[in-house]
Coordinates of C-alpha atoms in Angstrom, one line a residue:
X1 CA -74.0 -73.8 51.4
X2 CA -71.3 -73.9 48.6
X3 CA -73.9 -73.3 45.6
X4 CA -75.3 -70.5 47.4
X5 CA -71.8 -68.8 47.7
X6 CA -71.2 -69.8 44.8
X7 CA -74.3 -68.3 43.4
X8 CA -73.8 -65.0 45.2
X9 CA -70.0 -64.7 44.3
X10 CA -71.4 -64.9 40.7
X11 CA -73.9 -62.0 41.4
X12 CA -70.8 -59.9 42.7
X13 CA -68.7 -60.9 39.9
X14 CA -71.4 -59.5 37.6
X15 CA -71.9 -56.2 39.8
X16 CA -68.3 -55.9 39.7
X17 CA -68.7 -55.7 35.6
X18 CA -71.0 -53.4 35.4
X19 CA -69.6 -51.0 38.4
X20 CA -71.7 -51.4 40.9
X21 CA -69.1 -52.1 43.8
X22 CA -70.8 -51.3 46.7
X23 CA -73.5 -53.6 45.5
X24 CA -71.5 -56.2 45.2
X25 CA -69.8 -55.6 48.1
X26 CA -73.0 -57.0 50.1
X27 CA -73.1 -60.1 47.2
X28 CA -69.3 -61.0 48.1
X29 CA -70.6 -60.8 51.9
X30 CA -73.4 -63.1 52.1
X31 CA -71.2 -65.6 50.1
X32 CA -68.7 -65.4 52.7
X33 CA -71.5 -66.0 55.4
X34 CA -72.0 -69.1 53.1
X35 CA -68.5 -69.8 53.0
X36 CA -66.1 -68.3 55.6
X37 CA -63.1 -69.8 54.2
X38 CA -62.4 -69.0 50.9
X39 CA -59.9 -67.0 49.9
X40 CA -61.5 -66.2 46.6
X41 CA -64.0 -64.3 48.0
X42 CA -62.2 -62.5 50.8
X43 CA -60.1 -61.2 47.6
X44 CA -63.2 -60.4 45.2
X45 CA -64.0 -58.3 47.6
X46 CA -61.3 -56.7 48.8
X47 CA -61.3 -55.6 45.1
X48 CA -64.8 -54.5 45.9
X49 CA -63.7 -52.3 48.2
X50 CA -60.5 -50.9 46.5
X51 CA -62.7 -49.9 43.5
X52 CA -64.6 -47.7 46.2
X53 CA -61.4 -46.4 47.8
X54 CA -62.3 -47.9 51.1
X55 CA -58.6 -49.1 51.5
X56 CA -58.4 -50.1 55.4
X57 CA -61.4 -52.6 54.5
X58 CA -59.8 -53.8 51.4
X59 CA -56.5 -54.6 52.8
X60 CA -58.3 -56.6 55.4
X61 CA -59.9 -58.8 52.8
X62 CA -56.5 -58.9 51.6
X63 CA -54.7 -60.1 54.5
X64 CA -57.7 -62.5 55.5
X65 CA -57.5 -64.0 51.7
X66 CA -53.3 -64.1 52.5
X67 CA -54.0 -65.9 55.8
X68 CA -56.3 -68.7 54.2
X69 CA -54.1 -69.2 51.3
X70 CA -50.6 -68.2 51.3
X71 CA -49.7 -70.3 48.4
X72 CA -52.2 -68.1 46.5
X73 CA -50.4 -65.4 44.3
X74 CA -53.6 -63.6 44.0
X75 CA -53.9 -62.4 47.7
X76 CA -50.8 -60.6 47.5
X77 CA -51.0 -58.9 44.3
X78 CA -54.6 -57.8 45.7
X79 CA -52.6 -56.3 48.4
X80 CA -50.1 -55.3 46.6
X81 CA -53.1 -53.2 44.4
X82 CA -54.1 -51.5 47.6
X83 CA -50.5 -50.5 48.7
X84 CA -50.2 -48.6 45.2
X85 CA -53.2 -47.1 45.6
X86 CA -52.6 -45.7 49.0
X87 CA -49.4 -44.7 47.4
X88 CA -47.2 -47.4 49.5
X89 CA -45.1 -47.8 46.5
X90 CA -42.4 -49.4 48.5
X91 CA -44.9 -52.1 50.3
X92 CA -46.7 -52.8 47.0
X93 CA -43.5 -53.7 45.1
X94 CA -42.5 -56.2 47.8
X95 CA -46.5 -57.9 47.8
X96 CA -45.9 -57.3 43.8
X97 CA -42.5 -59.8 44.2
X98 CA -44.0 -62.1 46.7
X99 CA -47.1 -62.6 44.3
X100 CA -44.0 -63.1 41.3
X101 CA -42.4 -65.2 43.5
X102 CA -45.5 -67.9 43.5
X103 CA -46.7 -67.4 40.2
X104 CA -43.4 -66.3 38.0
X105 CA -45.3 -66.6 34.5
X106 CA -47.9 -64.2 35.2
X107 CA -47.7 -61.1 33.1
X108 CA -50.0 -58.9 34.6
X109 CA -47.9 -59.3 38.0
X110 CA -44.4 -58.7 35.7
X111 CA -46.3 -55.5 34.3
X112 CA -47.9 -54.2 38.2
X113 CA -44.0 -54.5 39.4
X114 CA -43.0 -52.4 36.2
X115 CA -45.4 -50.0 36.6
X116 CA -44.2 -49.7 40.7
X117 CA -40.9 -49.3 39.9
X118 CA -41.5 -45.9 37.6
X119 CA -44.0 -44.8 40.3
X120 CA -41.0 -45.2 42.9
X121 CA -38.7 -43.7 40.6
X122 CA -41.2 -40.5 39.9
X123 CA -42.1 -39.8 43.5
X124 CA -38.5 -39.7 44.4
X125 CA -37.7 -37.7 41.4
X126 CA -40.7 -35.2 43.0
X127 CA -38.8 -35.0 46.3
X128 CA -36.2 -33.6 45.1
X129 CA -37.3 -31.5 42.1
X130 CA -40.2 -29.7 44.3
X131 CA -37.8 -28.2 46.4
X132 CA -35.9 -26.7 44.4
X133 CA -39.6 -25.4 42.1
X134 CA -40.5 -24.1 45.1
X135 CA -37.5 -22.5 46.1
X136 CA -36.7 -21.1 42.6
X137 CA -40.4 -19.6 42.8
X138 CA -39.7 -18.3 46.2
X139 CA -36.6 -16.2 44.5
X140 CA -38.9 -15.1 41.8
X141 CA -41.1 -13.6 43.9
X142 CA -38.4 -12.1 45.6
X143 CA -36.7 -10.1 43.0
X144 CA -40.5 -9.5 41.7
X145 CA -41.1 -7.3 45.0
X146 CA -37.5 -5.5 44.8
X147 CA -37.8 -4.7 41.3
X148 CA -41.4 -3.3 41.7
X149 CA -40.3 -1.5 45.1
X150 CA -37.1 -0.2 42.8
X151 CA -39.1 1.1 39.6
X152 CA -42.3 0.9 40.2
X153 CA -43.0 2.7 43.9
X154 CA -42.5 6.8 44.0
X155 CA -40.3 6.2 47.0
X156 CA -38.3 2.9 47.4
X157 CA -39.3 1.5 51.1
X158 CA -36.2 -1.3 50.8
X159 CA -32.9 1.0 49.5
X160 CA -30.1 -0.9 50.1
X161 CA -28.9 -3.8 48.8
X162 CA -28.3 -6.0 51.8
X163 CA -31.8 -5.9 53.0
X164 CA -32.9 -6.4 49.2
X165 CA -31.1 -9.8 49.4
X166 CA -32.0 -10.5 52.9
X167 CA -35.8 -10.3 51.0
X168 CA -35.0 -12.3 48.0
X169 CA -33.5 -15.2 50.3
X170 CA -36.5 -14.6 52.6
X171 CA -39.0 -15.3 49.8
X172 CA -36.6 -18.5 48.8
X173 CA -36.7 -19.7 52.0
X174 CA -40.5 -19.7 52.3
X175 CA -40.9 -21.6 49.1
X176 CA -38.5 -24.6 50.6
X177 CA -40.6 -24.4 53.6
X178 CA -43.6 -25.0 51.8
X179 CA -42.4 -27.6 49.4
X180 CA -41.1 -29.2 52.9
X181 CA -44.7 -29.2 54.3
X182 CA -46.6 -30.1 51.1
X183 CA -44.4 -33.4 51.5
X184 CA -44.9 -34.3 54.8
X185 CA -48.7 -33.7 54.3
X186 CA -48.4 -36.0 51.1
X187 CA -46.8 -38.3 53.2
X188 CA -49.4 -38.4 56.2
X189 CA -52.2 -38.6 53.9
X190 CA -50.5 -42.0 52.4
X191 CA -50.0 -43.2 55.7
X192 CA -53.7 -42.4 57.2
X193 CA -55.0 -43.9 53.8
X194 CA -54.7 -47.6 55.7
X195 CA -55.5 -46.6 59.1
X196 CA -58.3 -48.1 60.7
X197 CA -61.4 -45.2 60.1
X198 CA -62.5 -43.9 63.4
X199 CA -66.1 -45.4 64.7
X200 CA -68.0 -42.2 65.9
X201 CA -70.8 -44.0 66.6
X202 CA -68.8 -45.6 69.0
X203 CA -66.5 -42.8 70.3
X204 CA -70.1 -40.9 70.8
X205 CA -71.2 -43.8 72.7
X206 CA -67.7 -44.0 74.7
X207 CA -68.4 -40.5 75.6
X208 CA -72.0 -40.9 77.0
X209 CA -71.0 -43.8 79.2
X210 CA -68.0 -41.7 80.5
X211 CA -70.3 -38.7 81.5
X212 CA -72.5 -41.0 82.6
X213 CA -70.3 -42.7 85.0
X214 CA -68.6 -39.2 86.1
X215 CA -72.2 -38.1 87.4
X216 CA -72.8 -40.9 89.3
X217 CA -69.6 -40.8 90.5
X218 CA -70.3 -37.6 92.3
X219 CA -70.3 -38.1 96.0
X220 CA -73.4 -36.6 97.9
X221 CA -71.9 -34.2 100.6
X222 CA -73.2 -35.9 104.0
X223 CA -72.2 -33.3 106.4
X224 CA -74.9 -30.7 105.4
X225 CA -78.1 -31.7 107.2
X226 CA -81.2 -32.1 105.0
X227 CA -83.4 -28.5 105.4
X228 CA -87.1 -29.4 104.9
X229 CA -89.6 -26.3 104.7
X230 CA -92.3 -26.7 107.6
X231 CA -95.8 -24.1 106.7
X232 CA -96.2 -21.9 109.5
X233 CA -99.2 -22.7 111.5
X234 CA -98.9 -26.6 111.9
X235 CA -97.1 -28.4 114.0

């Protein structure tokens, strides 16, 4: 059982070299069939996985490979590979330390927890900066439309002053709002990005049992007597 795992861990390995992920994704499973507890391979292929985005899968393999071997540095870089990926900068730099922790030569680890903490520092640099893009462009805009209404329209349709600022603000405003909603979708994508992907097969299933059940659940209405058609002529 061990040489064949071992055999088909070296088939992934290979697959893995020359891209073919998915490919090896099935080599890393039948070596797992062969040899459920390894950590190794739970880990190859959560890297499988990662290099075809499928992140809810990978971080699975990650866990499981974390679970078999916490002593293991590698299973918590691996997950710490997924969290950065899914943009969990936060989470990655804490599997990042936990992997430096266990193994405290390891460059590549030293460099993935450098390279977190300018990703950290950008994206909060970004959630402050886009507001203020966006709200500058919204005031652009603004004046854009009072100064064409002003010079370029035969007759103005916004004279006075107040309401020209009441426009400019307006227009300012808008842009904050959308900077504010470009965020939170950022943000939700990032979160669904490690959700467990719905089944449909098995929602579409769920749902044919449930009408199913409904229909039979329908009572028959016993009061009504049963009419049966009798042919005229015969008794």
């Amino acid at each position: 059982m061990k040489e064949k795992a071992e055999q088909c861990k070296d088939e992934g390995n290979k697959c893995i070299k020359e891209g073919k992920h998915t490919e090896a994704i099935f080599h890393y499973t039948e070596a797992i069939r062969h040899e459920p507890n390894s950590a190794i391979l739970y880990s190859n292929r959560a890297l499988a996985f990662l290099k075809i985005d499928q992140l809810y899968l990978a971080m699975e393999d990650a866990q499981k490979a974390i679970k078999l071997e916490p002593s293991w540095p590698k299973g918590f870089y691996r997950k710490g590979e997924i969290e950065f990926k899914a943009g969990h900068y936060n989470k990655a730099l804490l599997s990042y330390k936990q992997a430096l922790t266990l193994d405290p030569a390891d460059d590549g680890i030293i460099a993935a927890i450098s390279k977190t903490n300018k990703e950290i520092a950008k994206d909060k640099k970004d959630a402050v900066r886009k507001p203020l893009v966006y709200t500058c462009l919204g005031f652009a805009v603004g004046i854009f439309i009072v100064a064409a209404d002003q010079f370029i329209a035969v007759k103005p349709s916004i004279p006075h002053s107040i309401l020209q600022v009441l426009l400019v603000l307006s227009c300012g405003g808008v842009g904050f709002m959308i900077s504010k909603v470009h965020r939170y979708l950022v943000v939700s994508q990032r979160e669904s990005l490690l959700e467990e992907p719905i089944d449909l097969l098995k929602e579409m299933d769920n749902t044919s049992k449930s009408n199913d059940s409904t229909s039979s659940s329908v009572p028959l209405d016993k009061s009504k007597p049963i009419k049966r058609k009798t042919q005229k002529g015969k008794a």
